[in-house]
């Protein structure tokens, strides 16, 4: 992906970009809100009362990326939700290991975890963790100074796994440096994935009903978190200390270690969380309601009690609840999305507004940072596979709400690649996150206005509480498009490897104090080059003061 500083209109997650006058002259200092708005930020803000400085967000925002599991191809596809550009495609497991990813969950720093449904070897399943390049979430394993990673659809980097070196976990043979964890899990046929308030990930296998927690930093299983109540292992969502796992619905209290199984009388498939009420919603694909009808959509309170149930037009799979408590349900056999909204005439209940038709076997739905609804289409083709739905488009339906309409379709196949078959139906954008981010970035491309400006140093003023950090990297360019290898900067010290160039890209990475809500703060950052002054128009002329034929 290209940053907003390079492509007009391309914004990054959680981000602001405004028209302002950038700092000029030499040195140039970024210190005001309008200066920082010249760059792009992920999980970073200058919100009041902390203006004219940058710090990490206190709450996670939905990202401007969606991660779609191309299940039949064994890969994960990353798309910019603002532009529709496919930014990368990544293998979900090393060669020789089971893939078929379906469930995804986005963590607080923007990366994604995905479970592999086809992994059973040795009585274990597997998950993969892919970092968000734009938020510094990838690892330069070969110390080349650059991140080697996928750049688009079909650019699938090898993961050869020679001698089975990564069979039991690890990414040592993965050439894509945004693949940062591969972990074997006690749950097999893995489907449940959900991020908790510590940015750890809960997993569950449908085949054996085994669940456990993985450390969000190391990717390793956390000892003592394994449990099995004989239910769950399908769709998953986490809220306020409770893990919900579908298919004979499991409610597990992660604090007390207690749980209970509800069976399928509250739905059997997709799970969603209402951010306003804390209610859990579950769809039905197979199970019938108490009146024998198939199938129903259920609204549960945090204890698991049924608050309301609604007849679905067709059996459904994934669902998502947006910031306005509207519920969007993927109905694979109806090739549509059912839209439910609060009933203006019956507070506390919902009504079916209508359906967004013309899709191709919808399985998953997610909401992006701008409130658009995204659907993955299992019966995908070269022209479609993911659809972006504008909730304010389409006809007016029940309750006076607009039904919604398809604004964009994106093909996940190119006619040469094997079919994508995107079957995922869990969180793809981070809209269900509740944990504050531990890292964030701010990046700007500064135009010095000087050809081949010899950059000398970068300095900044910051507050970095114990355990937190600010890291600065720079790269130069002559055209603002192709940049040199990034150099990590020491505050105020001279640059060593950055070549001359009119443009300097500055990337600032913020990392929160581990286990504490203490963010580092950047007050200002100054860029300096050693270009000598232009004395062409000096008066009196330098030629008069020092004639060309002057001799000592």
Short mmCIF file of C-alpha atoms in Angstrom, two decimals:
data_model
loop_
_atom_site.label_atom_id
_atom_site.label_comp_id
_atom_site.label_asym_id
_atom_site.label_seq_id
_atom_site.Cartn_x
_atom_site.Cartn_y
_atom_site.Cartn_z
CA UNK A 1 0.00 0.00 0.00
CA UNK A 2 1.09 3.58 -0.65
CA UNK A 3 0.65 6.15 2.07
CA UNK A 4 -1.55 9.21 1.92
CA UNK A 5 1.49 11.40 1.54
CA UNK A 6 2.06 9.74 -1.82
CA UNK A 7 -1.39 8.98 -3.18
CA UNK A 8 -4.17 11.51 -2.90
CA UNK A 9 -7.14 10.18 -1.00
CA UNK A 10 -5.43 7.03 0.33
CA UNK A 11 -5.87 7.05 4.08
CA UNK A 12 -4.77 4.59 6.72
CA UNK A 13 -6.66 3.13 9.68
CA UNK A 14 -7.99 5.27 12.34
CA UNK A 15 -6.55 8.17 10.59
CA UNK A 16 -6.87 11.76 9.87
CA UNK A 17 -5.33 13.62 6.98
CA UNK A 18 -6.10 17.29 6.51
CA UNK A 19 -5.08 20.02 4.12
CA UNK A 20 -2.53 22.18 5.91
CA UNK A 21 0.67 24.08 5.23
CA UNK A 22 3.62 21.78 6.00
CA UNK A 23 6.67 23.10 7.80
CA UNK A 24 9.06 24.77 5.37
CA UNK A 25 12.62 25.94 5.50
CA UNK A 26 15.63 24.26 6.99
CA UNK A 27 15.42 22.94 9.59
CA UNK A 28 11.71 22.04 9.40
CA UNK A 29 9.83 21.28 12.63
CA UNK A 30 6.55 19.38 12.93
CA UNK A 31 4.91 20.45 16.19
CA UNK A 32 1.35 21.74 15.64
CA UNK A 33 -1.83 19.77 14.94
CA UNK A 34 -1.85 21.09 11.38
CA UNK A 35 1.71 19.84 10.92
CA UNK A 36 0.95 16.35 12.22
CA UNK A 37 -2.12 16.25 9.98
CA UNK A 38 0.24 16.37 7.00
CA UNK A 39 1.13 12.78 7.80
CA UNK A 40 -0.86 9.62 8.34
CA UNK A 41 -1.34 7.84 11.64
CA UNK A 42 -2.44 4.46 12.92
CA UNK A 43 -3.63 4.24 16.55
CA UNK A 44 -2.17 7.71 17.18
CA UNK A 45 -3.94 11.04 17.79
CA UNK A 46 -3.60 14.68 18.89
CA UNK A 47 -7.07 14.88 20.40
CA UNK A 48 -8.02 17.60 22.88
CA UNK A 49 -6.94 18.37 25.50
CA UNK A 50 -3.64 16.91 24.25
CA UNK A 51 -3.29 19.08 21.17
CA UNK A 52 -0.06 19.85 19.32
CA UNK A 53 1.43 16.51 20.32
CA UNK A 54 1.01 12.86 19.35
CA UNK A 55 0.16 9.93 21.63
CA UNK A 56 -1.37 6.46 21.33
CA UNK A 57 -5.14 6.10 21.20
CA UNK A 58 -6.77 5.12 24.47
CA UNK A 59 -9.35 3.04 22.59
CA UNK A 60 -8.90 0.91 19.52
CA UNK A 61 -10.54 2.17 16.36
CA UNK A 62 -11.71 0.01 13.48
CA UNK A 63 -9.01 -0.24 10.83
CA UNK A 64 -9.11 0.74 7.17
CA UNK A 65 -8.12 -2.79 6.19
CA UNK A 66 -10.11 -5.98 5.82
CA UNK A 67 -8.54 -9.43 5.96
CA UNK A 68 -10.42 -12.06 3.96
CA UNK A 69 -9.61 -15.76 4.22
CA UNK A 70 -9.33 -17.24 0.73
CA UNK A 71 -10.19 -20.62 2.21
CA UNK A 72 -9.91 -22.74 -0.93
CA UNK A 73 -6.53 -21.22 -1.79
CA UNK A 74 -5.11 -21.50 1.74
CA UNK A 75 -4.31 -17.79 1.97
CA UNK A 76 -5.33 -14.54 3.66
CA UNK A 77 -6.00 -11.46 1.48
CA UNK A 78 -5.57 -7.87 2.75
CA UNK A 79 -7.65 -5.07 1.19
CA UNK A 80 -7.66 -1.31 1.81
CA UNK A 81 -11.32 -0.57 2.60
CA UNK A 82 -11.10 3.04 1.41
CA UNK A 83 -9.63 2.36 -2.01
CA UNK A 84 -10.55 -1.28 -2.60
CA UNK A 85 -6.91 -2.02 -3.47
CA UNK A 86 -5.67 -5.53 -2.69
CA UNK A 87 -2.44 -5.00 -0.77
CA UNK A 88 -1.20 -8.52 -0.14
CA UNK A 89 -1.88 -12.25 0.00
CA UNK A 90 -0.30 -14.53 2.58
CA UNK A 91 -0.09 -18.28 3.14
CA UNK A 92 -1.86 -19.51 6.27
CA UNK A 93 0.52 -22.40 7.00
CA UNK A 94 3.87 -23.80 5.81
CA UNK A 95 4.06 -26.33 2.99
CA UNK A 96 3.03 -29.79 4.08
CA UNK A 97 0.66 -28.56 6.80
CA UNK A 98 -3.13 -28.24 6.75
CA UNK A 99 -4.56 -24.89 5.66
CA UNK A 100 -8.15 -24.04 4.64
CA UNK A 101 -8.39 -20.90 6.80
CA UNK A 102 -11.84 -19.51 7.52
CA UNK A 103 -12.15 -17.67 10.83
CA UNK A 104 -10.18 -14.48 11.32
CA UNK A 105 -9.85 -11.99 14.15
CA UNK A 106 -8.08 -8.64 14.02
CA UNK A 107 -5.85 -7.70 16.95
CA UNK A 108 -5.39 -4.24 18.47
CA UNK A 109 -2.33 -3.38 16.40
CA UNK A 110 -4.07 -4.15 13.12
CA UNK A 111 -2.68 -7.59 12.34
CA UNK A 112 -4.86 -10.66 11.88
CA UNK A 113 -5.02 -14.17 13.34
CA UNK A 114 -6.53 -16.94 11.21
CA UNK A 115 -7.31 -20.55 12.07
CA UNK A 116 -6.66 -23.49 9.77
CA UNK A 117 -9.62 -25.85 9.53
CA UNK A 118 -7.62 -28.64 7.86
CA UNK A 119 -4.97 -29.09 10.56
CA UNK A 120 -5.28 -32.21 12.72
CA UNK A 121 -1.79 -33.75 12.59
CA UNK A 122 -0.53 -35.03 15.92
CA UNK A 123 -3.83 -34.15 17.56
CA UNK A 124 -3.17 -30.41 17.17
CA UNK A 125 -4.59 -27.58 15.10
CA UNK A 126 -2.90 -24.35 13.99
CA UNK A 127 -3.22 -20.59 13.66
CA UNK A 128 -1.25 -17.99 11.75
CA UNK A 129 -0.61 -14.38 12.77
CA UNK A 130 0.05 -11.79 10.05
CA UNK A 131 1.28 -8.36 11.10
CA UNK A 132 0.10 -5.04 9.68
CA UNK A 133 2.98 -3.61 7.64
CA UNK A 134 1.61 -0.06 7.87
CA UNK A 135 1.79 -0.18 11.67
CA UNK A 136 5.28 -1.66 11.96
CA UNK A 137 3.86 -5.11 12.68
CA UNK A 138 6.24 -7.13 10.52
CA UNK A 139 9.71 -8.50 11.36
CA UNK A 140 12.88 -8.01 9.30
CA UNK A 141 14.08 -11.58 9.85
CA UNK A 142 16.95 -11.41 7.36
CA UNK A 143 18.18 -8.03 8.70
CA UNK A 144 18.16 -6.59 5.18
CA UNK A 145 16.76 -3.27 6.32
CA UNK A 146 13.51 -3.77 4.42
CA UNK A 147 10.42 -5.89 4.97
CA UNK A 148 10.05 -8.55 2.30
CA UNK A 149 6.33 -9.08 1.91
CA UNK A 150 3.47 -9.56 -0.50
CA UNK A 151 2.35 -6.54 -2.51
CA UNK A 152 -0.90 -7.72 -4.08
CA UNK A 153 -3.23 -10.46 -5.23
CA UNK A 154 -1.37 -13.66 -6.14
CA UNK A 155 1.95 -12.38 -4.80
CA UNK A 156 2.16 -15.33 -2.40
CA UNK A 157 5.66 -15.69 -0.98
CA UNK A 158 7.04 -19.23 -0.45
CA UNK A 159 6.91 -20.99 2.89
CA UNK A 160 8.84 -24.11 1.97
CA UNK A 161 9.22 -25.70 5.42
CA UNK A 162 12.36 -27.71 4.52
CA UNK A 163 12.70 -30.84 6.62
CA UNK A 164 9.51 -29.88 8.44
CA UNK A 165 11.34 -27.13 10.33
CA UNK A 166 8.09 -25.24 11.03
CA UNK A 167 5.83 -28.27 11.46
CA UNK A 168 5.48 -27.74 15.19
CA UNK A 169 5.27 -23.97 15.04
CA UNK A 170 7.46 -21.08 13.96
CA UNK A 171 7.99 -19.07 10.79
CA UNK A 172 11.70 -19.58 10.14
CA UNK A 173 11.16 -20.67 6.54
CA UNK A 174 8.43 -18.14 5.69
CA UNK A 175 9.82 -15.72 3.10
CA UNK A 176 7.03 -13.22 3.80
CA UNK A 177 8.20 -11.20 6.78
CA UNK A 178 4.69 -10.10 7.68
CA UNK A 179 3.90 -13.70 8.69
CA UNK A 180 5.08 -13.37 12.28
CA UNK A 181 3.61 -16.35 14.18
CA UNK A 182 2.53 -19.88 13.34
CA UNK A 183 1.34 -21.81 16.37
CA UNK A 184 0.11 -25.35 16.88
CA UNK A 185 -2.95 -25.43 19.14
CA UNK A 186 -4.63 -28.04 21.29
CA UNK A 187 -7.89 -27.44 19.38
CA UNK A 188 -8.11 -29.26 16.04
CA UNK A 189 -10.14 -28.19 13.02
CA UNK A 190 -9.73 -24.70 14.47
CA UNK A 191 -12.58 -22.25 14.05
CA UNK A 192 -13.06 -20.15 17.20
CA UNK A 193 -10.85 -17.05 17.35
CA UNK A 194 -11.41 -13.95 19.52
CA UNK A 195 -9.20 -11.18 20.89
CA UNK A 196 -9.47 -10.21 24.58
CA UNK A 197 -8.75 -6.97 26.43
CA UNK A 198 -5.04 -7.83 26.74
CA UNK A 199 -4.70 -8.41 22.98
CA UNK A 200 -4.30 -12.14 23.57
CA UNK A 201 -6.23 -14.54 21.33
CA UNK A 202 -8.63 -17.28 22.43
CA UNK A 203 -8.87 -20.30 20.17
CA UNK A 204 -11.18 -23.30 19.90
CA UNK A 205 -11.37 -26.42 17.76
CA UNK A 206 -14.64 -27.82 16.46
CA UNK A 207 -13.29 -31.34 16.11
CA UNK A 208 -12.32 -31.85 19.74
CA UNK A 209 -13.92 -28.79 21.48
CA UNK A 210 -10.55 -27.91 23.02
CA UNK A 211 -10.04 -24.20 23.77
CA UNK A 212 -7.03 -22.21 25.00
CA UNK A 213 -5.46 -18.76 25.04
CA UNK A 214 -2.38 -17.71 23.06
CA UNK A 215 -0.10 -14.88 24.10
CA UNK A 216 -0.61 -12.00 21.67
CA UNK A 217 3.08 -11.05 21.72
CA UNK A 218 4.84 -14.43 21.61
CA UNK A 219 2.08 -16.36 19.88
CA UNK A 220 2.58 -19.24 22.32
CA UNK A 221 -0.11 -21.09 24.29
CA UNK A 222 -0.62 -19.74 27.81
CA UNK A 223 -0.25 -22.51 30.38
CA UNK A 224 -3.31 -23.19 32.48
CA UNK A 225 -5.82 -21.68 30.03
CA UNK A 226 -6.78 -24.94 28.29
CA UNK A 227 -10.37 -26.16 28.84
CA UNK A 228 -13.05 -28.33 27.27
CA UNK A 229 -16.76 -28.25 28.16
CA UNK A 230 -17.80 -30.44 25.23
CA UNK A 231 -19.32 -27.57 23.25
CA UNK A 232 -18.29 -24.55 21.18
CA UNK A 233 -15.40 -24.45 18.75
CA UNK A 234 -17.19 -22.66 15.90
CA UNK A 235 -17.74 -18.91 15.49
CA UNK A 236 -16.35 -16.84 18.37
CA UNK A 237 -16.60 -13.43 20.00
CA UNK A 238 -15.21 -11.97 23.24
CA UNK A 239 -16.87 -9.38 25.47
CA UNK A 240 -16.22 -8.17 29.03
CA UNK A 241 -14.27 -11.22 30.15
CA UNK A 242 -16.60 -13.72 28.47
CA UNK A 243 -15.65 -15.95 25.53
CA UNK A 244 -18.61 -17.01 23.40
CA UNK A 245 -18.03 -20.00 21.11
CA UNK A 246 -20.75 -21.24 18.75
CA UNK A 247 -22.14 -24.64 17.69
CA UNK A 248 -23.82 -25.74 20.88
CA UNK A 249 -23.16 -22.29 22.27
CA UNK A 250 -20.47 -22.02 24.94
CA UNK A 251 -20.32 -19.16 27.45
CA UNK A 252 -16.94 -19.22 29.24
CA UNK A 253 -15.92 -16.83 32.03
CA UNK A 254 -12.19 -16.31 31.46
CA UNK A 255 -11.72 -14.86 34.95
CA UNK A 256 -13.32 -17.61 37.01
CA UNK A 257 -12.64 -20.43 34.57
CA UNK A 258 -16.29 -21.49 34.65
CA UNK A 259 -18.50 -22.16 31.68
CA UNK A 260 -21.74 -23.61 30.45
CA UNK A 261 -23.21 -25.01 27.25
CA UNK A 262 -26.53 -23.70 25.92
CA UNK A 263 -26.95 -26.06 22.99
CA UNK A 264 -28.31 -24.79 19.68
CA UNK A 265 -31.56 -23.25 20.91
CA UNK A 266 -29.99 -19.79 20.62
CA UNK A 267 -28.64 -20.23 17.10
CA UNK A 268 -25.79 -22.30 15.77
CA UNK A 269 -23.54 -20.19 13.57
CA UNK A 270 -22.26 -16.61 13.43
CA UNK A 271 -21.75 -14.47 16.53
CA UNK A 272 -21.73 -10.67 16.83
CA UNK A 273 -21.48 -8.07 19.58
CA UNK A 274 -23.64 -4.95 19.90
CA UNK A 275 -21.17 -2.21 20.99
CA UNK A 276 -23.97 -0.19 22.57
CA UNK A 277 -25.86 -2.78 24.63
CA UNK A 278 -23.25 -5.50 25.07
CA UNK A 279 -25.81 -7.98 23.72
CA UNK A 280 -24.63 -11.04 21.80
CA UNK A 281 -26.32 -11.91 18.52
CA UNK A 282 -26.24 -15.39 16.98
CA UNK A 283 -27.50 -16.55 13.59
CA UNK A 284 -28.90 -19.94 12.60
CA UNK A 285 -28.03 -22.02 9.56
CA UNK A 286 -29.47 -25.40 10.54
CA UNK A 287 -31.35 -25.17 13.82
CA UNK A 288 -35.06 -24.37 14.02
CA UNK A 289 -36.78 -21.98 16.39
CA UNK A 290 -39.19 -23.01 19.10
CA UNK A 291 -42.01 -22.74 16.57
CA UNK A 292 -40.27 -25.15 14.21
CA UNK A 293 -39.38 -22.47 11.68
CA UNK A 294 -35.95 -22.31 10.11
CA UNK A 295 -34.22 -20.25 10.92
CA UNK A 296 -34.08 -17.53 13.54
CA UNK A 297 -31.75 -14.73 14.62
CA UNK A 298 -31.25 -14.49 18.38
CA UNK A 299 -30.38 -11.55 20.64
CA UNK A 300 -28.89 -12.56 24.02
CA UNK A 301 -28.06 -10.57 27.11
CA UNK A 302 -24.57 -10.92 28.68
CA UNK A 303 -25.77 -13.88 30.77
CA UNK A 304 -26.92 -15.77 27.69
CA UNK A 305 -30.65 -15.29 28.22
CA UNK A 306 -32.68 -14.76 25.06
CA UNK A 307 -33.89 -11.16 24.81
CA UNK A 308 -35.48 -11.36 21.37
CA UNK A 309 -35.57 -13.66 18.36
CA UNK A 310 -36.42 -12.86 14.76
CA UNK A 311 -37.30 -14.93 11.74
CA UNK A 312 -34.54 -14.99 9.11
CA UNK A 313 -35.41 -15.04 5.41
CA UNK A 314 -32.87 -17.85 4.85
CA UNK A 315 -30.43 -19.86 6.93
CA UNK A 316 -27.55 -17.55 7.81
CA UNK A 317 -23.84 -17.64 8.56
CA UNK A 318 -21.80 -14.61 9.66
CA UNK A 319 -23.20 -11.45 11.17
CA UNK A 320 -21.99 -8.10 12.46
CA UNK A 321 -23.54 -5.32 14.55
CA UNK A 322 -22.55 -1.77 13.60
CA UNK A 323 -22.15 1.33 15.78
CA UNK A 324 -25.85 2.15 15.40
CA UNK A 325 -26.96 -1.32 16.62
CA UNK A 326 -27.97 -2.33 13.10
CA UNK A 327 -27.46 -6.06 12.50
CA UNK A 328 -26.22 -7.33 9.12
CA UNK A 329 -26.59 -11.07 8.50
CA UNK A 330 -24.97 -13.09 5.70
CA UNK A 331 -27.46 -15.46 4.09
CA UNK A 332 -25.44 -17.77 1.88
CA UNK A 333 -28.35 -19.58 0.23
CA UNK A 334 -30.21 -16.35 -0.44
CA UNK A 335 -27.18 -14.61 -1.97
CA UNK A 336 -28.04 -11.62 0.18
CA UNK A 337 -27.45 -9.66 3.39
CA UNK A 338 -30.40 -9.28 5.76
CA UNK A 339 -30.52 -5.88 7.49
CA UNK A 340 -32.14 -5.53 10.93
CA UNK A 341 -32.46 -2.23 12.78
CA UNK A 342 -33.97 -0.94 16.05
CA UNK A 343 -37.75 -0.77 15.69
CA UNK A 344 -38.78 2.90 16.14
CA UNK A 345 -42.25 1.81 17.27
CA UNK A 346 -41.16 -0.93 19.69
CA UNK A 347 -38.11 0.15 21.73
CA UNK A 348 -35.84 -2.69 22.71
CA UNK A 349 -36.65 -4.73 19.62
CA UNK A 350 -35.47 -4.89 16.01
CA UNK A 351 -37.24 -5.20 12.70
CA UNK A 352 -36.16 -6.54 9.33
CA UNK A 353 -35.48 -3.47 7.19
CA UNK A 354 -34.94 -5.52 4.04
CA UNK A 355 -32.26 -7.45 2.20
CA UNK A 356 -29.31 -6.41 0.05
CA UNK A 357 -29.57 -8.78 -2.91
CA UNK A 358 -27.38 -9.69 -5.88
CA UNK A 359 -24.47 -11.16 -3.93
CA UNK A 360 -22.77 -14.50 -4.57
CA UNK A 361 -23.12 -16.80 -1.57
CA UNK A 362 -22.42 -14.48 1.34
CA UNK A 363 -20.62 -16.05 4.29
CA UNK A 364 -19.03 -13.25 6.30
CA UNK A 365 -19.79 -9.62 7.09
CA UNK A 366 -17.77 -6.90 8.77
CA UNK A 367 -17.97 -3.13 9.33
CA UNK A 368 -15.10 -0.84 8.38
CA UNK A 369 -13.94 2.43 9.94
CA UNK A 370 -16.35 4.49 7.82
CA UNK A 371 -19.40 2.37 8.63
CA UNK A 372 -19.51 0.51 5.31
CA UNK A 373 -20.50 -3.14 5.51
CA UNK A 374 -18.29 -5.71 3.79
CA UNK A 375 -19.33 -9.18 2.68
CA UNK A 376 -17.20 -12.13 1.63
CA UNK A 377 -18.80 -14.12 -1.20
CA UNK A 378 -18.10 -17.86 -1.18
CA UNK A 379 -19.23 -18.34 -4.79
CA UNK A 380 -16.65 -15.82 -5.92
CA UNK A 381 -15.28 -15.15 -9.38
CA UNK A 382 -12.70 -13.01 -11.14
CA UNK A 383 -14.98 -9.99 -10.85
CA UNK A 384 -16.22 -10.47 -7.32
CA UNK A 385 -15.43 -12.16 -4.03
CA UNK A 386 -15.76 -9.21 -1.68
CA UNK A 387 -18.53 -6.61 -1.73
CA UNK A 388 -18.65 -3.18 -0.07
CA UNK A 389 -22.16 -2.13 0.96
CA UNK A 390 -23.22 1.45 1.59
CA UNK A 391 -25.79 1.37 4.43
CA UNK A 392 -27.23 4.69 3.24
CA UNK A 393 -27.91 3.46 -0.30
CA UNK A 394 -30.71 1.41 -1.76
CA UNK A 395 -34.45 1.74 -1.29
CA UNK A 396 -36.21 2.79 1.90
CA UNK A 397 -37.35 -0.25 3.81
CA UNK A 398 -39.23 -1.03 6.99
CA UNK A 399 -38.91 1.48 9.81
CA UNK A 400 -38.00 4.23 7.37
CA UNK A 401 -34.39 2.99 7.11
CA UNK A 402 -32.49 2.59 3.86
CA UNK A 403 -31.87 -1.05 3.08
CA UNK A 404 -28.31 -0.59 1.82
CA UNK A 405 -26.76 -1.15 -1.58
CA UNK A 406 -23.60 -2.59 -3.10
CA UNK A 407 -21.10 0.20 -3.75
CA UNK A 408 -18.09 -1.87 -4.89
CA UNK A 409 -17.19 -5.46 -5.75
CA UNK A 410 -13.66 -6.83 -5.75
CA UNK A 411 -12.49 -9.99 -7.49
CA UNK A 412 -10.34 -12.34 -5.40
CA UNK A 413 -9.41 -14.54 -8.37
CA UNK A 414 -7.54 -13.56 -11.51
CA UNK A 415 -8.42 -16.41 -13.84
CA UNK A 416 -5.07 -18.10 -13.19
CA UNK A 417 -5.06 -18.54 -9.43
CA UNK A 418 -7.10 -21.36 -7.90
CA UNK A 419 -10.54 -20.22 -6.72
CA UNK A 420 -10.52 -18.21 -3.49
CA UNK A 421 -13.68 -19.61 -1.91
CA UNK A 422 -13.73 -17.04 0.93
CA UNK A 423 -15.62 -18.80 3.72
CA UNK A 424 -14.68 -16.62 6.63
CA UNK A 425 -17.44 -15.13 8.75
CA UNK A 426 -15.85 -13.69 11.87
CA UNK A 427 -14.19 -10.34 12.60
CA UNK A 428 -12.23 -9.09 9.58
CA UNK A 429 -11.73 -5.39 10.39
CA UNK A 430 -11.32 -5.05 14.17
CA UNK A 431 -14.81 -3.65 14.76
CA UNK A 432 -15.29 -5.88 17.83
CA UNK A 433 -12.05 -4.86 19.57
CA UNK A 434 -12.16 -3.57 23.14
CA UNK A 435 -8.48 -3.40 24.05
CA UNK A 436 -6.35 -0.24 23.62
CA UNK A 437 -3.53 -0.59 21.10
CA UNK A 438 -0.01 -1.21 22.36
CA UNK A 439 1.66 0.25 19.27
CA UNK A 440 0.97 2.94 16.71
CA UNK A 441 2.72 4.89 13.98
CA UNK A 442 2.83 8.34 12.44
CA UNK A 443 4.42 8.80 9.04
CA UNK A 444 5.06 11.84 6.87
CA UNK A 445 6.85 12.45 3.57
CA UNK A 446 8.60 15.81 3.82
CA UNK A 447 9.44 17.78 0.66
CA UNK A 448 12.54 19.89 1.26
CA UNK A 449 12.18 21.65 -2.09
CA UNK A 450 15.90 21.08 -2.63
CA UNK A 451 17.26 18.65 -5.20
CA UNK A 452 19.49 16.02 -3.61
CA UNK A 453 19.24 17.60 -0.18
CA UNK A 454 22.01 16.09 2.01
CA UNK A 455 20.05 15.09 5.13
CA UNK A 456 22.12 15.51 8.26
CA UNK A 457 20.03 14.72 11.34
CA UNK A 458 16.59 14.27 12.88
CA UNK A 459 15.82 15.35 16.43
CA UNK A 460 12.70 15.30 18.56
CA UNK A 461 11.25 16.15 21.95
CA UNK A 462 9.29 13.43 23.70
CA UNK A 463 8.09 11.99 26.97
CA UNK A 464 8.69 8.25 27.26
CA UNK A 465 7.45 6.73 30.54
CA UNK A 466 9.34 3.71 31.83
CA UNK A 467 8.75 0.76 29.56
CA UNK A 468 7.41 2.86 26.69
CA UNK A 469 9.35 3.97 23.64
CA UNK A 470 9.44 6.11 20.52
CA UNK A 471 11.43 4.84 17.54
CA UNK A 472 12.17 6.94 14.45
CA UNK A 473 13.16 5.65 11.03
CA UNK A 474 13.89 7.72 7.92
CA UNK A 475 14.33 7.05 4.21
CA UNK A 476 15.09 9.48 1.39
CA UNK A 477 13.91 9.79 -2.19
CA UNK A 478 14.62 11.91 -5.25
CA UNK A 479 11.07 11.60 -6.63
CA UNK A 480 8.85 10.95 -3.58
CA UNK A 481 8.00 7.47 -4.85
CA UNK A 482 11.04 5.20 -4.57
CA UNK A 483 12.76 5.44 -1.19
CA UNK A 484 16.09 4.28 0.19
CA UNK A 485 16.39 1.54 2.79
CA UNK A 486 15.13 2.88 6.13
CA UNK A 487 17.64 4.01 8.75
CA UNK A 488 16.85 3.91 12.45
CA UNK A 489 17.69 7.31 13.92
CA UNK A 490 19.39 8.29 17.16
CA UNK A 491 17.85 11.49 18.49
CA UNK A 492 20.00 14.43 17.38
CA UNK A 493 22.81 12.28 16.00
CA UNK A 494 23.96 12.44 12.41
CA UNK A 495 22.42 10.20 9.78
CA UNK A 496 24.77 7.51 8.50
CA UNK A 497 23.23 5.57 5.61
CA UNK A 498 20.49 7.87 4.29
CA UNK A 499 21.51 9.22 0.86
CA UNK A 500 20.70 12.74 -0.39
CA UNK A 501 17.20 13.29 -1.76
CA UNK A 502 14.58 15.98 -2.05
CA UNK A 503 12.09 13.94 0.01
CA UNK A 504 12.50 12.42 3.45
CA UNK A 505 10.02 9.85 4.75
CA UNK A 506 9.86 9.84 8.53
CA UNK A 507 8.18 6.97 10.41
CA UNK A 508 7.63 7.31 14.15
CA UNK A 509 6.61 4.17 16.06
CA UNK A 510 5.00 4.49 19.50
CA UNK A 511 4.99 1.60 21.98
CA UNK A 512 2.99 1.65 25.18
CA UNK A 513 4.45 0.69 28.55
CA UNK A 514 3.88 -3.04 28.95
CA UNK A 515 0.83 -3.75 31.10
CA UNK A 516 0.23 -0.07 31.84
CA UNK A 517 -1.88 2.56 30.17
CA UNK A 518 1.10 4.87 29.72
CA UNK A 519 1.68 6.16 26.22
CA UNK A 520 4.82 7.89 25.02
CA UNK A 521 4.25 11.43 23.72
CA UNK A 522 5.89 13.15 20.76
CA UNK A 523 5.89 16.94 21.15
CA UNK A 524 7.86 17.86 18.03
CA UNK A 525 10.26 16.46 15.44
CA UNK A 526 12.81 18.47 13.42
CA UNK A 527 14.38 17.52 10.07
CA UNK A 528 17.67 19.11 9.01
CA UNK A 529 19.86 18.96 5.91
CA UNK A 530 23.24 20.49 5.11
CA UNK A 531 22.40 22.20 1.84
CA UNK A 532 24.49 25.41 1.61
CA UNK A 533 22.53 28.63 1.10
CA UNK A 534 21.81 29.88 -2.43
CA UNK A 535 23.75 33.15 -2.82
CA UNK A 536 22.86 33.74 -6.49
CA UNK A 537 20.77 36.80 -5.71
CA UNK A 538 22.96 38.07 -2.90
CA UNK A 539 23.67 41.81 -2.86
CA UNK A 540 26.36 42.78 -3.39
CA UNK A 541 27.20 39.96 -5.76
CA UNK A 542 29.70 37.40 -4.55
CA UNK A 543 31.50 38.04 -7.88
CA UNK A 544 32.15 41.65 -6.84
CA UNK A 545 33.43 40.70 -3.42
CA UNK A 546 35.59 37.92 -4.80
CA UNK A 547 36.29 38.42 -8.55
CA UNK A 548 36.96 35.26 -10.56
CA UNK A 549 40.53 36.32 -11.39
CA UNK A 550 41.38 37.37 -7.87
CA UNK A 551 44.67 35.97 -6.68
CA UNK A 552 46.32 36.05 -3.30
#
